[in-house]
Every structure is written in C-alpha cells, then in structure tokens.
Amino acid sequence: EEVMPKLWERLPDLRLKIVGANPTPAVRELQGLRVEVVGFVPDPAEYLSRARVHVDPLRSGAGIKLNLIETMAAGLPFVTTPVGAEGLGLGDLEDVLVARDNDELARLALELYRDSDLWTRVQTELLSRVRERFGRERFRSTLVEAFAEVGFAPPSRARLSVER
C-alpha cells in the first residue's frame, strides 16, 4: 500500500507476489491484476529464483530475519529497512539495500530492478556474505566453539569440514 504504488508509477506492468504463511485477511484482499497472494510455500526457492528484487519493508521484529537469509542464499538482491537488516552484516551494501522510509525503499528497489550491473554486483556480494556469515562451515565452527565454551569437546571428526 505504501511502496508498490511508487514503483507502479514508474513500472506499471510490475507484478508483486506475496509469499508467506498465514496472510491476513487484509493481505488476501490485495489479490488482483498486479498482486498475487501466494501464501505458504514449503520451499520459497522457486519464487526467489524467478524474482528480480525482494522488497521487505519490515517495521518491527528482533534478531536476524531468516527470510532475508533465504533471499541472500538464493542470490536475490533485496531492499529492506534497518530493522530487516539487523544482524545480516551487510556492511557497505547497506547504502544500496537499506532504506529509512518508503520513498527510499521504492527508489532503491527501482535502481536494483533497472541497473543490471548493480544487480549483479549486489548478488555476488550477497552470496559471498551469506556463505561467510551463515554457511555450513561458519555454523559448524560456531557450534564447536560453543560446546567447547561449556566444557564439551566434540569428537575430532566434528572439527573436520563436512564438505564432500
């Protein structure tokens, strides 16, 4: 209601797909020619792989937003708010992905949508960051460190890479 009309002014044929469990009645009422309310999907990768930009104007919430980690892992650039970016370690990508208001969200989404060089650079950096911060090796080393901190030494094979 606040961001998409700004995008539709510039890109009238743009379509929005709303993916997520348990859409409210207000969200379901948005269904129309430009909006498809998909609802729950077991694996959002199919939708993420076909999208150009994920617009996620989060206004509240705490901690790392798993839906944005899934988006990063799919190699899909996104725009969000400072609340959405918490804990993602975006660094210098914040300038092109994090917006403080609806006008900026629309502007950043439009830039990513239209500028293929920017889109490719952001995609590459997001894939690198998600592997570095949230990948299997990072998870494994963090888990081993946490167990060691409480006095539990995992088997030596747990210290080895699971990459095959």
Short mmCIF file of C-alpha atoms in Angstrom, two decimals:
data_model
loop_
_atom_site.label_atom_id
_atom_site.label_comp_id
_atom_site.label_asym_id
_atom_site.label_seq_id
_atom_site.Cartn_x
_atom_site.Cartn_y
_atom_site.Cartn_z
CA GLU A 1 0.00 0.00 0.00
CA GLU A 2 2.91 2.37 0.59
CA VAL A 3 5.83 1.19 -1.56
CA MET A 4 4.34 -0.57 -4.57
CA PRO A 5 2.29 2.41 -5.83
CA LYS A 6 5.57 4.35 -6.05
CA LEU A 7 7.07 1.53 -8.13
CA TRP A 8 3.97 1.17 -10.30
CA GLU A 9 4.22 4.88 -11.21
CA ARG A 10 7.49 4.06 -12.99
CA LEU A 11 6.85 0.42 -13.91
CA PRO A 12 3.10 -0.06 -14.43
CA ASP A 13 3.47 -3.69 -15.58
CA LEU A 14 5.39 -4.74 -12.46
CA ARG A 15 3.80 -7.68 -10.61
CA LEU A 16 4.05 -8.37 -6.88
CA LYS A 17 3.96 -11.87 -5.40
CA ILE A 18 3.36 -12.06 -1.67
CA VAL A 19 4.80 -15.28 -0.28
CA GLY A 20 4.44 -16.20 3.39
CA ALA A 21 2.42 -18.30 5.75
CA ASN A 22 -0.95 -17.19 7.02
CA PRO A 23 -1.62 -13.96 5.12
CA THR A 24 -4.07 -11.79 6.99
CA PRO A 25 -7.48 -11.01 5.50
CA ALA A 26 -6.19 -7.51 4.67
CA VAL A 27 -3.28 -9.02 2.73
CA ARG A 28 -5.55 -11.52 0.94
CA GLU A 29 -7.72 -8.59 -0.19
CA LEU A 30 -4.74 -7.19 -2.12
CA GLN A 31 -5.09 -10.02 -4.67
CA GLY A 32 -5.64 -8.51 -8.10
CA LEU A 33 -4.17 -7.96 -11.55
CA ARG A 34 -0.82 -6.70 -10.20
CA VAL A 35 -0.73 -8.66 -6.93
CA GLU A 36 -0.70 -12.40 -6.38
CA VAL A 37 -1.08 -13.52 -2.78
CA VAL A 38 0.66 -16.89 -2.83
CA GLY A 39 0.62 -17.63 0.90
CA PHE A 40 2.61 -20.51 2.37
CA VAL A 41 5.05 -22.44 0.22
CA PRO A 42 7.18 -25.30 1.58
CA ASP A 43 10.29 -24.00 -0.15
CA PRO A 44 10.43 -20.36 -1.28
CA ALA A 45 13.47 -21.01 -3.52
CA GLU A 46 11.22 -21.47 -6.55
CA TYR A 47 9.74 -17.99 -6.13
CA LEU A 48 13.04 -16.39 -5.16
CA SER A 49 14.75 -17.77 -8.27
CA ARG A 50 12.15 -16.13 -10.54
CA ALA A 51 12.08 -12.74 -8.82
CA ARG A 52 14.17 -9.69 -9.67
CA VAL A 53 14.08 -7.88 -6.30
CA HIS A 54 12.70 -8.85 -2.89
CA VAL A 55 11.06 -5.84 -1.21
CA ASP A 56 10.80 -6.39 2.55
CA PRO A 57 9.74 -3.22 4.38
CA LEU A 58 9.96 -4.61 7.92
CA ARG A 59 8.74 -2.21 10.59
CA SER A 60 9.23 -4.37 13.68
CA GLY A 61 10.90 -7.56 14.81
CA ALA A 62 14.03 -8.62 16.58
CA GLY A 63 17.06 -10.61 15.57
CA ILE A 64 18.09 -11.94 12.22
CA LYS A 65 15.30 -12.29 9.69
CA LEU A 66 15.50 -15.79 8.24
CA ASN A 67 13.50 -14.85 5.15
CA LEU A 68 16.27 -12.42 4.18
CA ILE A 69 18.95 -15.08 4.73
CA GLU A 70 16.96 -17.34 2.38
CA THR A 71 16.83 -14.47 -0.10
CA MET A 72 20.59 -13.94 0.17
CA ALA A 73 21.25 -17.67 -0.28
CA ALA A 74 19.08 -17.66 -3.41
CA GLY A 75 21.22 -14.84 -4.81
CA LEU A 76 18.31 -12.43 -4.92
CA PRO A 77 19.02 -8.78 -4.16
CA PHE A 78 16.59 -7.19 -1.72
CA VAL A 79 15.69 -3.88 -0.16
CA THR A 80 14.65 -3.59 3.45
CA THR A 81 14.60 -1.30 6.46
CA PRO A 82 17.19 -1.04 9.25
CA VAL A 83 15.01 -3.48 11.25
CA GLY A 84 15.20 -6.01 8.41
CA ALA A 85 18.96 -5.60 8.02
CA GLU A 86 19.75 -6.31 11.70
CA GLY A 87 22.39 -8.98 12.07
CA LEU A 88 22.91 -9.59 8.35
CA GLY A 89 26.34 -7.95 8.23
CA LEU A 90 25.63 -6.05 5.02
CA GLY A 91 28.46 -3.56 5.51
CA ASP A 92 28.81 -1.24 2.53
CA LEU A 93 25.80 -2.89 0.86
CA GLU A 94 23.58 -1.02 3.30
CA ASP A 95 23.84 2.04 1.03
CA VAL A 96 22.02 0.21 -1.76
CA LEU A 97 19.82 -2.20 0.25
CA VAL A 98 18.63 -0.44 3.40
CA ALA A 99 16.09 2.39 3.34
CA ARG A 100 14.80 4.60 6.12
CA ASP A 101 11.43 5.43 4.52
CA ASN A 102 9.00 4.31 1.82
CA ASP A 103 10.31 6.72 -0.82
CA GLU A 104 13.83 5.39 -0.35
CA LEU A 105 12.61 1.76 -0.40
CA ALA A 106 10.96 2.40 -3.76
CA ARG A 107 14.00 4.27 -5.11
CA LEU A 108 16.43 1.51 -4.08
CA ALA A 109 14.16 -1.25 -5.44
CA LEU A 110 13.82 0.61 -8.73
CA GLU A 111 17.60 1.05 -9.02
CA LEU A 112 18.19 -2.67 -8.45
CA TYR A 113 15.41 -3.59 -10.85
CA ARG A 114 16.71 -1.39 -13.67
CA ASP A 115 20.51 -1.45 -13.25
CA SER A 116 21.78 -4.89 -14.24
CA ASP A 117 25.39 -4.07 -13.29
CA LEU A 118 24.33 -3.00 -9.80
CA TRP A 119 22.06 -6.05 -9.50
CA THR A 120 24.90 -8.41 -10.45
CA ARG A 121 27.39 -6.76 -8.07
CA VAL A 122 24.90 -6.93 -5.19
CA GLN A 123 24.00 -10.55 -5.99
CA THR A 124 27.67 -11.57 -5.98
CA GLU A 125 28.38 -9.79 -2.69
CA LEU A 126 25.25 -11.19 -1.02
CA LEU A 127 26.17 -14.75 -2.00
CA SER A 128 29.65 -14.24 -0.60
CA ARG A 129 28.36 -12.77 2.65
CA VAL A 130 25.75 -15.46 3.22
CA ARG A 131 28.39 -18.18 2.77
CA GLU A 132 30.77 -16.35 5.10
CA ARG A 133 28.29 -15.48 7.85
CA PHE A 134 25.64 -18.20 7.65
CA GLY A 135 27.19 -21.07 5.70
CA ARG A 136 27.75 -24.60 6.88
CA GLU A 137 31.39 -24.05 7.87
CA ARG A 138 30.56 -20.95 9.89
CA PHE A 139 27.73 -22.78 11.65
CA ARG A 140 29.95 -25.78 12.39
CA SER A 141 32.80 -23.69 13.83
CA THR A 142 30.39 -21.63 15.93
CA LEU A 143 28.80 -24.80 17.29
CA VAL A 144 32.16 -26.38 18.10
CA GLU A 145 33.25 -23.16 19.88
CA ALA A 146 30.01 -23.01 21.86
CA PHE A 147 30.36 -26.62 23.03
CA ALA A 148 33.99 -26.03 23.95
CA GLU A 149 32.96 -22.96 25.95
CA VAL A 150 30.75 -25.10 28.20
CA GLY A 151 33.38 -27.80 28.56
CA PHE A 152 32.15 -30.28 25.99
CA ALA A 153 34.72 -31.34 23.43
CA PRO A 154 33.07 -32.63 20.27
CA PRO A 155 34.56 -35.69 18.55
CA SER A 156 37.55 -34.81 16.40
CA ARG A 157 35.61 -35.58 13.23
CA ALA A 158 33.20 -32.73 14.15
CA ARG A 159 36.09 -30.34 13.67
CA LEU A 160 36.56 -31.51 10.11
CA SER A 161 34.79 -29.99 7.16
CA VAL A 162 31.62 -31.73 6.09
CA GLU A 163 32.15 -30.61 2.51
CA ARG A 164 32.44 -33.66 0.30
#
